[in-house]
PDB file of C-alpha atoms in Angstrom:
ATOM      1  CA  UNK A  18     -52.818  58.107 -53.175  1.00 52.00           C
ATOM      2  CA  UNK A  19     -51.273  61.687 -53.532  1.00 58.00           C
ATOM      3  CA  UNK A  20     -48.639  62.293 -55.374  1.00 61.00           C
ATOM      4  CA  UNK A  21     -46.760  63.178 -52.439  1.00 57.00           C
ATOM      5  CA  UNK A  22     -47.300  60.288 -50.246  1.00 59.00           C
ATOM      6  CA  UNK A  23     -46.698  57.853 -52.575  1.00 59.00           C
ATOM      7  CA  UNK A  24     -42.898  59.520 -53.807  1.00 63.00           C
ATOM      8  CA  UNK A  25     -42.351  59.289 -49.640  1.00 64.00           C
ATOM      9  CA  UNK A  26     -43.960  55.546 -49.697  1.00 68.00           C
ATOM     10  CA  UNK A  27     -41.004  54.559 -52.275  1.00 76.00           C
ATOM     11  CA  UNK A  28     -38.516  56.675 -50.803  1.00 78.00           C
ATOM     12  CA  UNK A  29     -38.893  54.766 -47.111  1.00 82.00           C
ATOM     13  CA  UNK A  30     -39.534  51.288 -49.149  1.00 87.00           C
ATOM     14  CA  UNK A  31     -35.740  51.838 -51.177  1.00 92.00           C
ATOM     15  CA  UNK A  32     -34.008  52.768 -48.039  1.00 93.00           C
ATOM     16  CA  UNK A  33     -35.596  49.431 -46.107  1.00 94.00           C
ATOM     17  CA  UNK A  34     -34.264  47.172 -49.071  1.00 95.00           C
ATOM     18  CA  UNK A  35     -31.114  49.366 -48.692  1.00 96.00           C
ATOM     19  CA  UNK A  36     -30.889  48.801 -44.962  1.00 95.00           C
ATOM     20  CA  UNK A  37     -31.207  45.203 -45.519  1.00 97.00           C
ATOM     21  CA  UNK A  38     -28.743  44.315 -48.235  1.00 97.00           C
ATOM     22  CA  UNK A  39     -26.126  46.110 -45.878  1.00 97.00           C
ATOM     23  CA  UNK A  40     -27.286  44.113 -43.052  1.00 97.00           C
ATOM     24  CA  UNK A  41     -27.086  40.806 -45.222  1.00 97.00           C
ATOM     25  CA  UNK A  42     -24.263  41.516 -47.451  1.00 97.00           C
ATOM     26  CA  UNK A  43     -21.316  40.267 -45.349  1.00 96.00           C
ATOM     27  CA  UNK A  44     -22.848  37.447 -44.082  1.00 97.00           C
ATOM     28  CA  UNK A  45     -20.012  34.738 -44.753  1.00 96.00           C
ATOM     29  CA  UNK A  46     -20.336  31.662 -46.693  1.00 96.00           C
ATOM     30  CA  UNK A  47     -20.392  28.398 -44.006  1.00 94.00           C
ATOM     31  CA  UNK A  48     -17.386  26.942 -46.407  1.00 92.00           C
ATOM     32  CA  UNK A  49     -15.524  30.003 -47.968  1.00 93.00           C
ATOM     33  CA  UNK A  50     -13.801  33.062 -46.567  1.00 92.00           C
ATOM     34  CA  UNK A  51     -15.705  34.903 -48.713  1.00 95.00           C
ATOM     35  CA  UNK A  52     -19.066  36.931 -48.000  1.00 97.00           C
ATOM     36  CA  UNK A  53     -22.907  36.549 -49.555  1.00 97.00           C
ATOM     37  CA  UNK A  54     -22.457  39.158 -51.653  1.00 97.00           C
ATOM     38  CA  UNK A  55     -18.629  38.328 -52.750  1.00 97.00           C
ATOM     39  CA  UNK A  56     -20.588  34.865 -54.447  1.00 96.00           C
ATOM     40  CA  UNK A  57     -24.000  36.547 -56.048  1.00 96.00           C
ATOM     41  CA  UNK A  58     -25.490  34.215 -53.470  1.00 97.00           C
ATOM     42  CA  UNK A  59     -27.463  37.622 -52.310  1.00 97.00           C
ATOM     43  CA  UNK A  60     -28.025  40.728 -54.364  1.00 96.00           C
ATOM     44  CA  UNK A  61     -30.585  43.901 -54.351  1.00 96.00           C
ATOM     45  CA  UNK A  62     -32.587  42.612 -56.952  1.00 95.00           C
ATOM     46  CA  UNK A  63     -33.624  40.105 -54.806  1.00 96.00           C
ATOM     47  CA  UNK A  64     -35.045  41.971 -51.899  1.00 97.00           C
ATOM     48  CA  UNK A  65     -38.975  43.252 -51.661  1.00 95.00           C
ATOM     49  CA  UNK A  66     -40.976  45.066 -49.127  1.00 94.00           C
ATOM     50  CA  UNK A  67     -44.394  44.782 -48.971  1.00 92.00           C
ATOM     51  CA  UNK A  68     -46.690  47.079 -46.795  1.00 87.00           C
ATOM     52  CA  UNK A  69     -48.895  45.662 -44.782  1.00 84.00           C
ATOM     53  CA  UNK A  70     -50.890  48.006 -43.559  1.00 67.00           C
ATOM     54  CA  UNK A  71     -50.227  51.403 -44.967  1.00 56.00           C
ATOM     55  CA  UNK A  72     -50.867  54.397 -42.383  1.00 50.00           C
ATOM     56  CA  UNK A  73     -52.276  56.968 -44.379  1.00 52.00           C
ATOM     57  CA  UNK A  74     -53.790  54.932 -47.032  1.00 47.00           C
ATOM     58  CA  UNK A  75     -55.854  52.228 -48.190  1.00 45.00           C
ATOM     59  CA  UNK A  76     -53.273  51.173 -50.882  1.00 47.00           C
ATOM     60  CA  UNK A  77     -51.103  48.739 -50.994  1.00 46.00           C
ATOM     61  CA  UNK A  78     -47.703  48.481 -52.789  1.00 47.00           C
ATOM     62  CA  UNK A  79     -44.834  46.707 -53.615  1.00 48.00           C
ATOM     63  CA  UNK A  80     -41.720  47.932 -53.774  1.00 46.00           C
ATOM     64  CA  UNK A  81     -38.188  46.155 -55.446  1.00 47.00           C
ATOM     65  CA  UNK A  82     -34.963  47.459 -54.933  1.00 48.00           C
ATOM     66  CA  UNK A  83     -33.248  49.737 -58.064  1.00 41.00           C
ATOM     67  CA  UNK A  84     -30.624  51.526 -55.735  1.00 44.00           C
ATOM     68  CA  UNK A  85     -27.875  50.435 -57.766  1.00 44.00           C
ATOM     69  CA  UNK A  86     -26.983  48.804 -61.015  1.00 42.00           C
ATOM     70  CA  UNK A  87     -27.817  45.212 -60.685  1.00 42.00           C
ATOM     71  CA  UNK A  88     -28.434  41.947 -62.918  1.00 42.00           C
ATOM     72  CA  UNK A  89     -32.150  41.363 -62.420  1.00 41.00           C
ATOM     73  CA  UNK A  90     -33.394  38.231 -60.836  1.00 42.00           C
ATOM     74  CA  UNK A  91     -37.040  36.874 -61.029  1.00 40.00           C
ATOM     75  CA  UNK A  92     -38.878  37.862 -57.469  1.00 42.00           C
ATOM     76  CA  UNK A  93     -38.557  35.071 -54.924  1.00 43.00           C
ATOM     77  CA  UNK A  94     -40.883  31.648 -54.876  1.00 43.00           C
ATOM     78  CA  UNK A  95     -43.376  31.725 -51.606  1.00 41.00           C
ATOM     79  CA  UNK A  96     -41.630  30.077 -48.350  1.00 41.00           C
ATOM     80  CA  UNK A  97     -43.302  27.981 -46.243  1.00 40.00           C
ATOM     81  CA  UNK A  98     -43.938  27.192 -42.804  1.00 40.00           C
ATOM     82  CA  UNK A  99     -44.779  30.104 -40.366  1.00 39.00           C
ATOM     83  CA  UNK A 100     -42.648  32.928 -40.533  1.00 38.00           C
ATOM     84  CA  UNK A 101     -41.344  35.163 -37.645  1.00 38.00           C
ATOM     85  CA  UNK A 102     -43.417  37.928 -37.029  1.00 33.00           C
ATOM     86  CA  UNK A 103     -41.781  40.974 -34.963  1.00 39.00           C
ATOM     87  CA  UNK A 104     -44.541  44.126 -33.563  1.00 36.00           C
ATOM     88  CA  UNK A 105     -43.049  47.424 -32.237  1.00 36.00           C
ATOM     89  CA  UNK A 106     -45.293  48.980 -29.557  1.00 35.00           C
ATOM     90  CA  UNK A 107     -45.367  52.303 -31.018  1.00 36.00           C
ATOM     91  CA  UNK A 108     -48.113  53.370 -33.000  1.00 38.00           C
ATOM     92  CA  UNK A 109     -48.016  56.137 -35.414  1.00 39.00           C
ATOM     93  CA  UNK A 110     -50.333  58.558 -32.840  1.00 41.00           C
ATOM     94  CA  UNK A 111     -47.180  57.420 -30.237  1.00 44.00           C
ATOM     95  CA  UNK A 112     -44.698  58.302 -33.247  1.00 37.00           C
ATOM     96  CA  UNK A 113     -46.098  61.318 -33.632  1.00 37.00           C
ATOM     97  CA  UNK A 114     -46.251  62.139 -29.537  1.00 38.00           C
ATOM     98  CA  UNK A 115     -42.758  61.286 -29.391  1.00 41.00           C
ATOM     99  CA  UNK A 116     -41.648  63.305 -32.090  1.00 40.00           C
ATOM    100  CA  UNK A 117     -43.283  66.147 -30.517  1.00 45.00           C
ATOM    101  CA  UNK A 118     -44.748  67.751 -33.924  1.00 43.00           C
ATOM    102  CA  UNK A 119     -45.633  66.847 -37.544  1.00 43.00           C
ATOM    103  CA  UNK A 120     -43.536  66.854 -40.811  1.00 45.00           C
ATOM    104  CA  UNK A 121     -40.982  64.822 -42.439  1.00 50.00           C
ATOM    105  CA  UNK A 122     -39.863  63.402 -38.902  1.00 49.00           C
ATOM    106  CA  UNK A 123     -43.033  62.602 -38.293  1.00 41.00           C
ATOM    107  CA  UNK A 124     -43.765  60.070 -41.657  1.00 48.00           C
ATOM    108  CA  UNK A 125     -40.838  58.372 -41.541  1.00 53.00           C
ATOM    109  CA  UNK A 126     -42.011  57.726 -37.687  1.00 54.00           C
ATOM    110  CA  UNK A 127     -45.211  56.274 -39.203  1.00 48.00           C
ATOM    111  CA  UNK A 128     -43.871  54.435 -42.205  1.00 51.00           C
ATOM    112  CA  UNK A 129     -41.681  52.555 -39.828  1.00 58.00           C
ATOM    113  CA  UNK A 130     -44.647  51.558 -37.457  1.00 63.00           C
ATOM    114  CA  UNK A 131     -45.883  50.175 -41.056  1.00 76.00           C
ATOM    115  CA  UNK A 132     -46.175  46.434 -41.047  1.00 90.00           C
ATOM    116  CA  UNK A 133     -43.826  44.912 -44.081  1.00 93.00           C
ATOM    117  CA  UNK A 134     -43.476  41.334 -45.294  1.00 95.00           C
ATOM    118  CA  UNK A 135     -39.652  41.442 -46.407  1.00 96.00           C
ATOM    119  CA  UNK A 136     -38.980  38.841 -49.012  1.00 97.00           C
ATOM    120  CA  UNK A 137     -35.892  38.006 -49.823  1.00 98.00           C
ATOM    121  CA  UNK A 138     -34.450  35.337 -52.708  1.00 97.00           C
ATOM    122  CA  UNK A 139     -31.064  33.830 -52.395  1.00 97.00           C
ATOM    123  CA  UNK A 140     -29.017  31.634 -55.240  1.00 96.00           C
ATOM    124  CA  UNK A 141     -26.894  29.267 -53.844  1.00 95.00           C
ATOM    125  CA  UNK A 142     -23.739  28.321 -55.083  1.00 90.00           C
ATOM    126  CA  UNK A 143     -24.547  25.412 -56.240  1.00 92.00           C
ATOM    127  CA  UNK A 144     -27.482  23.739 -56.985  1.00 93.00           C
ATOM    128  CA  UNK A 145     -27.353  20.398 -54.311  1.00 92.00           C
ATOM    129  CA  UNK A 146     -25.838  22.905 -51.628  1.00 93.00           C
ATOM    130  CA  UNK A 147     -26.044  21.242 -48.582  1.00 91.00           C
ATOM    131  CA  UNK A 148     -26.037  24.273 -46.518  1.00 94.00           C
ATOM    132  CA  UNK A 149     -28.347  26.332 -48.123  1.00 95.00           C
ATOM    133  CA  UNK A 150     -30.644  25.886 -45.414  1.00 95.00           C
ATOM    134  CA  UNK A 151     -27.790  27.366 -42.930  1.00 96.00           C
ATOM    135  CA  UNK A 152     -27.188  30.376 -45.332  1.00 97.00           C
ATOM    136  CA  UNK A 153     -31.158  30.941 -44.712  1.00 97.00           C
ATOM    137  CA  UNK A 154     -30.931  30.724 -41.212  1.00 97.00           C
ATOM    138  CA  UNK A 155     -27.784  33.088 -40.693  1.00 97.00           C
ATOM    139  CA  UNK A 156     -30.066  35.873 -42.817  1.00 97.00           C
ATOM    140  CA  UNK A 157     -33.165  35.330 -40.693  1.00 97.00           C
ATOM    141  CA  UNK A 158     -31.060  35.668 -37.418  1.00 96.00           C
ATOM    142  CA  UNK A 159     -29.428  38.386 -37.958  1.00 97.00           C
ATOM    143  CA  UNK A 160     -32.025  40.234 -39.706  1.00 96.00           C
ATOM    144  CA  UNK A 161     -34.075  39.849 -36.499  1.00 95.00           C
ATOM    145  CA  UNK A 162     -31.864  40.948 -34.249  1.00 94.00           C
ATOM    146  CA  UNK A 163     -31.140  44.237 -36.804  1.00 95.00           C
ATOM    147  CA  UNK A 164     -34.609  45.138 -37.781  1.00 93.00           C
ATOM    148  CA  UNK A 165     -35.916  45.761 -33.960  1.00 88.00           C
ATOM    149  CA  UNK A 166     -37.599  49.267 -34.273  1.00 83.00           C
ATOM    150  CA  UNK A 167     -39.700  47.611 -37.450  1.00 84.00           C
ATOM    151  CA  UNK A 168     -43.355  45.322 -37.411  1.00 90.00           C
ATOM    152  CA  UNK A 169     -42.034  42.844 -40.236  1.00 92.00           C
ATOM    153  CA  UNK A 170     -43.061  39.485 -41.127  1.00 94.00           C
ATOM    154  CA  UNK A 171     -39.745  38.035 -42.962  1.00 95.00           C
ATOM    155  CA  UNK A 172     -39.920  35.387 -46.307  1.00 97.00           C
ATOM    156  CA  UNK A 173     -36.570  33.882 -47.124  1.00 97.00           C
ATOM    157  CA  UNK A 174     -36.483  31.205 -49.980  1.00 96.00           C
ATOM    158  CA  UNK A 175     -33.993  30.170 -52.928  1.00 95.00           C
ATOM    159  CA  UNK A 176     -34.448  31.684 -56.182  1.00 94.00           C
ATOM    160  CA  UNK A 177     -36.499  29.439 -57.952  1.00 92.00           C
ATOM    161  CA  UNK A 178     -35.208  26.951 -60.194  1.00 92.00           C
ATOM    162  CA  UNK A 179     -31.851  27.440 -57.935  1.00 93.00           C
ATOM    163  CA  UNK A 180     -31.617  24.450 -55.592  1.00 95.00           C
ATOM    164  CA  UNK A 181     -32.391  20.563 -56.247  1.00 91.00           C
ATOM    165  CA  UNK A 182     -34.473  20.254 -52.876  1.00 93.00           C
ATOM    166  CA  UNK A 183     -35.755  24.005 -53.395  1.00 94.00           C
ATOM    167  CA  UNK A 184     -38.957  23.370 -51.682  1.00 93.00           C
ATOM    168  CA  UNK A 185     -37.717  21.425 -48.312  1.00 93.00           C
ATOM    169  CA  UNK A 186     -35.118  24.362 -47.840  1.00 94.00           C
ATOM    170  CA  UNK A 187     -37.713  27.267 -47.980  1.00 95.00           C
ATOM    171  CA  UNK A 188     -39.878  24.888 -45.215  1.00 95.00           C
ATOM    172  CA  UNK A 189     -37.098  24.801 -43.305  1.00 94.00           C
ATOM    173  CA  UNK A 190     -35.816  28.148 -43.331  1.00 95.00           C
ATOM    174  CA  UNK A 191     -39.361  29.728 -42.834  1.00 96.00           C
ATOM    175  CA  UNK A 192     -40.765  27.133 -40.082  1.00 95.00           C
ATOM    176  CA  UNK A 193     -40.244  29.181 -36.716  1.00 93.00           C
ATOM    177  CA  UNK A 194     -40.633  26.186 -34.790  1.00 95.00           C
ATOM    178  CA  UNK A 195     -37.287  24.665 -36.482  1.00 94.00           C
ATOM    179  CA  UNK A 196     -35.799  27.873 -36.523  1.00 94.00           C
ATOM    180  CA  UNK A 197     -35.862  28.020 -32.441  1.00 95.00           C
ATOM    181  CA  UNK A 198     -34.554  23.965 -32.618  1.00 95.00           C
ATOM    182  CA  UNK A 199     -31.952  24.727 -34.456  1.00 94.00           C
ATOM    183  CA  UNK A 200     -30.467  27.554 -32.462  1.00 94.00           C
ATOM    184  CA  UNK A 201     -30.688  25.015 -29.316  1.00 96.00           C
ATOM    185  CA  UNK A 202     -27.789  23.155 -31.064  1.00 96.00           C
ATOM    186  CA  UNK A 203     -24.681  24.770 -29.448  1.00 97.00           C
ATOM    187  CA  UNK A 204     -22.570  23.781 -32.391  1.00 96.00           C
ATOM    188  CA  UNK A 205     -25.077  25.023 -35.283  1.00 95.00           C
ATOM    189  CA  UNK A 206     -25.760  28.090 -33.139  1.00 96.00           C
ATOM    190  CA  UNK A 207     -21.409  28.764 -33.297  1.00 96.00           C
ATOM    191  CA  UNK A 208     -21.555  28.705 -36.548  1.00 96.00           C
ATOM    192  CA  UNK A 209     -24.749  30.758 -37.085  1.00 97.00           C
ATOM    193  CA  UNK A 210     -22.668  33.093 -34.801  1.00 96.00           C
ATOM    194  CA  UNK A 211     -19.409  32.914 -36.959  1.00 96.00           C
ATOM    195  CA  UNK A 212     -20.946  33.046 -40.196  1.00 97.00           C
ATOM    196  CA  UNK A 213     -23.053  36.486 -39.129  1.00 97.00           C
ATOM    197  CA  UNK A 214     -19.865  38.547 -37.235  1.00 93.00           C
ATOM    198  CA  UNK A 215     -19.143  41.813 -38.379  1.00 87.00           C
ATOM    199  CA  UNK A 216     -16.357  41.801 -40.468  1.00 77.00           C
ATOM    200  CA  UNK A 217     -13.342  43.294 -38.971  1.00 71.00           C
ATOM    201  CA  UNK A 218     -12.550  47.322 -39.193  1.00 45.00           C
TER     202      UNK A 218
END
């Protein structure tokens, strides 16, 4: 990989992880007035993005967050279960049409057509939280609604070592198939909805 491409690569990678603490951030807790990030249930540290499929190269690479100052947390446990898989239409020969020349404009056009499995490891605030699998499910939601002009497969699971029933949570949050049920239930669905509002200006 050139020099070059692979300083862009990281550059694109740090502003995705960036992109998604903001989106996850101010998520509120089910039980508190207070946000994800006002408990340490989410932090940078515990976002990665992995390519896929890299455009111009047969590489691929990992990157974790470092955009600011942050305790570091061991990289999250694999989730189970069938994750969500979003595809964008545009290629990076249609990025590139669109864009109507070549360049900077034109890589970050292609790096976003990229593939990336986004992982993401949450600590809950306590270790028998009952609605850890909730907190999951309000991340996964909105992140899909957010991340629309991306191809991403998403991975959210408790930090290991974090949660008494650590592996039935991950299932649960990562099982499309429960996913869908549980936003059929008009009350869970509310509180999905409350829990995931932007705060207020």
């Amino acid at each position: 990989m050139a020099e070059g491409d692979a300083a862009d690569s990281s550059r694109n990678d740090d502003e995705l992880v960036c992109e998604i603490f903001d989106l996850i951030r101010d998520i509120k807790d089910p039980e508190r007035p207070n946000t994800l990030e006002e408990l340490d249930v989410v932090c940078e540290d515990g976002i990665q993005v992995q390519r896929l499929r890299p455009t111009t190269t047969k590489t691929t690479t990992t990157t974790t967050l470092t955009c600011s100052p942050s305790s570091s947390s061991s990289p999250p446990g694999g989730g189970g279960g069938d994750a969500a898989i979003h595809r964008r239409a545009t290629t990076g020969a249609d990025a590139r049409t669109a864009c109507g020349g070549s360049g900077d404009d034109v890589d970050d056009a292609a790096a976003q057509a990229d593939p990336v499995l986004i992982r993401i490891a949450f600590t809950p605030t306590v270790p028998h939280c009952s609605l850890a699998t909730l907190i999951g499910l309000c991340m996964r939601v909105k992140l899909e609604r957010n991340l629309t002009q991306r191809s991403f497969k998403l991975d959210i699971a408790v930090m290991e070592g974090t949660h008494s029933l650590e592996e039935d949570v991950n299932k649960q949050i990562n099982d499309k198939e429960r996913v869908a049920a549980a936003m059929e239930n008009p009350n869970l669905r509310e509180m999905v909805e409350e829990c995931i509002k932007e705060p207020d200006s």
